[in-house]
């Protein structure tokens, strides 16, 4: 699950430019770190979280209890039509979710459908092939970082660790108009906070891969890498960085999309179904 302290959530909220009248939907919202950042900027905006994990949605509702405006959460599978009516939201957000979808282009058609003309889509994703972690020797470090980027964990429907750099092309090929792509670098010289969380996720995911006979590394190699990273931190030479890409697109104002219209409920939204999928790379078992 994404750490609410990550700088990217504040940047996503800033790019959304929310007002009190905005209706904003976060696809793969997890425990709502981005929605919480939006709440700080626009405490009366309508915030909508969609995820397939009932547990994450419960955590999201808890974190957003102090939000003054409407808050709605829906359990839904993003491989299916979105639980929204046509032209029903102002902004669609999604962070670290697109790689889990076998056909992300179908989701973007749905995003275009639910956006109002002139509405904005903001997709962001860490490019896991960009990881830089000091500690282990070059060969082992490359193999660990590439194995994590390429790993499709047991709870994932699909995996593409290089999807961050592909967001712009995905949007160019969608019904939306690409506005810009920007990078966001997260880095640390201490094994703490987000860096510690990410390295823990890498270790957990690759050990899980070993247990499920899908890994290219042995458990001993994973632990050797982790010990070298911890030693680098102990000696004061630790370094960690990862690069995320943020792509901003709009639905053209003059275009009206055709196709089936999802049935509308209150506020243009429909309830979804419970399931087991969750966003991000944090659920390795």
Short mmCIF file of C-alpha atoms in Angstrom, two decimals, residues 5-178:
data_model
loop_
_atom_site.label_atom_id
_atom_site.label_comp_id
_atom_site.label_asym_id
_atom_site.label_seq_id
_atom_site.Cartn_x
_atom_site.Cartn_y
_atom_site.Cartn_z
CA UNK A 5 3.95 10.52 3.32
CA UNK A 6 5.10 10.04 -0.28
CA UNK A 7 5.55 13.39 -2.00
CA UNK A 8 3.72 12.15 -5.08
CA UNK A 9 0.34 12.33 -3.34
CA UNK A 10 0.71 16.05 -2.69
CA UNK A 11 1.78 16.57 -6.31
CA UNK A 12 -1.21 14.62 -7.65
CA UNK A 13 -3.54 16.70 -5.49
CA UNK A 14 -1.90 19.89 -6.73
CA UNK A 15 -2.30 18.85 -10.38
CA UNK A 16 -5.97 18.09 -9.74
CA UNK A 17 -6.55 21.73 -8.73
CA UNK A 18 -9.69 20.77 -6.78
CA UNK A 19 -12.47 23.16 -5.84
CA UNK A 20 -15.39 22.78 -3.45
CA UNK A 21 -17.55 21.67 -6.38
CA UNK A 22 -15.14 19.11 -7.87
CA UNK A 23 -16.11 15.45 -8.16
CA UNK A 24 -12.90 13.41 -8.10
CA UNK A 25 -12.51 9.65 -8.43
CA UNK A 26 -9.37 7.72 -7.46
CA UNK A 27 -9.06 4.34 -9.23
CA UNK A 28 -7.13 1.86 -7.12
CA UNK A 29 -7.29 4.25 -4.20
CA UNK A 30 -5.86 1.84 -1.61
CA UNK A 31 -6.15 3.35 1.85
CA UNK A 32 -6.72 6.81 0.30
CA UNK A 33 -3.35 8.62 0.62
CA UNK A 34 -4.08 10.69 -2.51
CA UNK A 35 -7.67 11.40 -1.49
CA UNK A 36 -6.40 12.54 1.90
CA UNK A 37 -4.02 14.98 0.19
CA UNK A 38 -6.97 16.25 -1.88
CA UNK A 39 -9.07 16.69 1.25
CA UNK A 40 -6.45 19.07 2.65
CA UNK A 41 -6.67 21.24 -0.48
CA UNK A 42 -10.44 21.10 -0.99
CA UNK A 43 -12.21 19.95 2.18
CA UNK A 44 -15.65 20.25 0.57
CA UNK A 45 -14.96 18.44 -2.73
CA UNK A 46 -16.68 15.17 -3.54
CA UNK A 47 -14.14 12.36 -3.11
CA UNK A 48 -14.75 8.91 -4.57
CA UNK A 49 -12.48 5.93 -3.94
CA UNK A 50 -12.58 2.75 -6.02
CA UNK A 51 -10.62 -0.39 -5.16
CA UNK A 52 -11.17 -4.13 -5.24
CA UNK A 53 -10.02 -4.56 -1.66
CA UNK A 54 -12.74 -4.16 0.96
CA UNK A 55 -10.00 -3.86 3.60
CA UNK A 56 -8.38 -0.90 1.88
CA UNK A 57 -11.75 0.77 1.36
CA UNK A 58 -12.52 0.45 5.06
CA UNK A 59 -9.17 2.07 5.87
CA UNK A 60 -9.93 4.81 3.33
CA UNK A 61 -13.24 5.63 4.99
CA UNK A 62 -11.53 5.81 8.38
CA UNK A 63 -8.86 8.21 7.10
CA UNK A 64 -11.42 10.46 5.41
CA UNK A 65 -13.78 10.74 8.37
CA UNK A 66 -12.84 14.39 8.85
CA UNK A 67 -13.54 15.38 5.24
CA UNK A 68 -16.33 17.97 5.12
CA UNK A 69 -17.64 17.11 1.66
CA UNK A 70 -19.22 13.90 0.35
CA UNK A 71 -17.08 10.76 0.51
CA UNK A 72 -18.00 7.59 -1.38
CA UNK A 73 -16.14 4.30 -1.76
CA UNK A 74 -16.92 1.46 -4.14
CA UNK A 75 -15.53 -2.03 -4.49
CA UNK A 76 -15.04 -2.67 -8.19
CA UNK A 77 -12.79 -4.57 -10.58
CA UNK A 78 -11.06 -2.12 -12.91
CA UNK A 79 -11.02 -4.74 -15.66
CA UNK A 80 -14.78 -4.15 -15.87
CA UNK A 81 -16.78 -0.97 -16.72
CA UNK A 82 -16.37 1.73 -14.08
CA UNK A 83 -19.21 2.14 -11.59
CA UNK A 84 -19.98 5.64 -12.91
CA UNK A 85 -22.36 7.25 -15.35
CA UNK A 86 -21.30 9.04 -18.52
CA UNK A 87 -19.76 12.50 -17.98
CA UNK A 88 -20.20 12.24 -14.21
CA UNK A 89 -16.81 13.29 -12.76
CA UNK A 90 -14.38 16.19 -13.15
CA UNK A 91 -11.11 14.38 -12.47
CA UNK A 92 -9.96 10.76 -12.59
CA UNK A 93 -6.80 9.85 -10.67
CA UNK A 94 -4.85 6.61 -10.55
CA UNK A 95 -1.49 5.85 -8.94
CA UNK A 96 0.47 2.58 -9.15
CA UNK A 97 -2.50 0.70 -10.55
CA UNK A 98 -2.31 0.58 -14.36
CA UNK A 99 0.41 -2.09 -14.45
CA UNK A 100 -1.93 -4.58 -12.79
CA UNK A 101 -4.40 -4.46 -15.69
CA UNK A 102 -3.99 -6.83 -18.66
CA UNK A 103 -5.61 -4.24 -20.97
CA UNK A 104 -5.07 -0.71 -19.59
CA UNK A 105 -6.29 0.79 -22.88
CA UNK A 106 -9.80 -0.45 -22.04
CA UNK A 107 -9.68 1.37 -18.71
CA UNK A 108 -8.74 4.60 -20.51
CA UNK A 109 -11.79 4.28 -22.75
CA UNK A 110 -13.85 4.04 -19.57
CA UNK A 111 -12.03 7.02 -18.06
CA UNK A 112 -12.88 9.09 -21.14
CA UNK A 113 -16.51 7.98 -20.86
CA UNK A 114 -16.98 9.06 -17.24
CA UNK A 115 -15.11 12.37 -17.54
CA UNK A 116 -17.05 15.51 -18.28
CA UNK A 117 -15.89 17.41 -21.41
CA UNK A 118 -12.78 19.29 -20.36
CA UNK A 119 -12.28 16.90 -17.44
CA UNK A 120 -8.81 15.77 -16.49
CA UNK A 121 -7.19 12.34 -16.11
CA UNK A 122 -4.01 12.06 -14.05
CA UNK A 123 -2.14 8.77 -14.14
CA UNK A 124 1.01 8.17 -12.14
CA UNK A 125 3.21 5.15 -11.72
CA UNK A 126 6.60 4.27 -10.32
CA UNK A 127 8.85 2.85 -13.02
CA UNK A 128 10.25 -0.06 -11.04
CA UNK A 129 13.06 -0.57 -13.54
CA UNK A 130 14.42 2.82 -12.37
CA UNK A 131 15.35 1.64 -8.86
CA UNK A 132 18.80 2.66 -7.58
CA UNK A 133 19.85 1.04 -4.31
CA UNK A 134 23.39 1.20 -2.89
CA UNK A 135 24.83 -1.73 -0.97
CA UNK A 136 25.21 -4.99 -2.91
CA UNK A 137 27.68 -5.62 -5.71
CA UNK A 138 26.59 -4.59 -9.20
CA UNK A 139 25.62 -8.03 -10.54
CA UNK A 140 23.48 -9.04 -7.56
CA UNK A 141 21.93 -5.58 -7.28
CA UNK A 142 20.94 -5.57 -10.98
CA UNK A 143 19.45 -9.05 -10.72
CA UNK A 144 17.43 -8.17 -7.61
CA UNK A 145 16.06 -4.88 -8.97
CA UNK A 146 15.21 -6.39 -12.37
CA UNK A 147 13.63 -9.44 -10.76
CA UNK A 148 11.38 -7.18 -8.69
CA UNK A 149 10.44 -5.05 -11.69
CA UNK A 150 9.55 -8.17 -13.71
CA UNK A 151 7.83 -10.13 -10.93
CA UNK A 152 4.12 -10.81 -11.26
CA UNK A 153 3.07 -11.45 -7.70
CA UNK A 154 0.41 -14.04 -6.95
CA UNK A 155 -2.32 -11.45 -6.29
CA UNK A 156 -1.69 -9.54 -9.54
CA UNK A 157 -3.64 -10.03 -12.77
CA UNK A 158 -0.75 -8.58 -14.78
CA UNK A 159 2.59 -6.88 -14.18
CA UNK A 160 4.67 -4.35 -16.10
CA UNK A 161 7.42 -2.83 -13.99
CA UNK A 162 8.31 -0.39 -16.82
CA UNK A 163 4.80 1.00 -17.23
CA UNK A 164 5.72 4.38 -15.73
CA UNK A 165 7.64 5.40 -18.84
CA UNK A 166 4.77 4.15 -21.03
CA UNK A 167 1.96 6.28 -19.57
CA UNK A 168 2.32 9.02 -22.17
CA UNK A 169 2.03 6.56 -25.06
CA UNK A 170 -0.97 4.86 -23.45
CA UNK A 171 -2.75 8.21 -23.26
CA UNK A 172 -1.77 9.25 -26.80
CA UNK A 173 -3.46 6.09 -28.05
CA UNK A 174 -6.59 6.68 -25.94
CA UNK A 175 -9.63 8.92 -26.57
CA UNK A 176 -8.00 11.48 -24.24
CA UNK A 177 -5.64 14.31 -25.18
CA UNK A 178 -2.20 14.10 -23.56
#
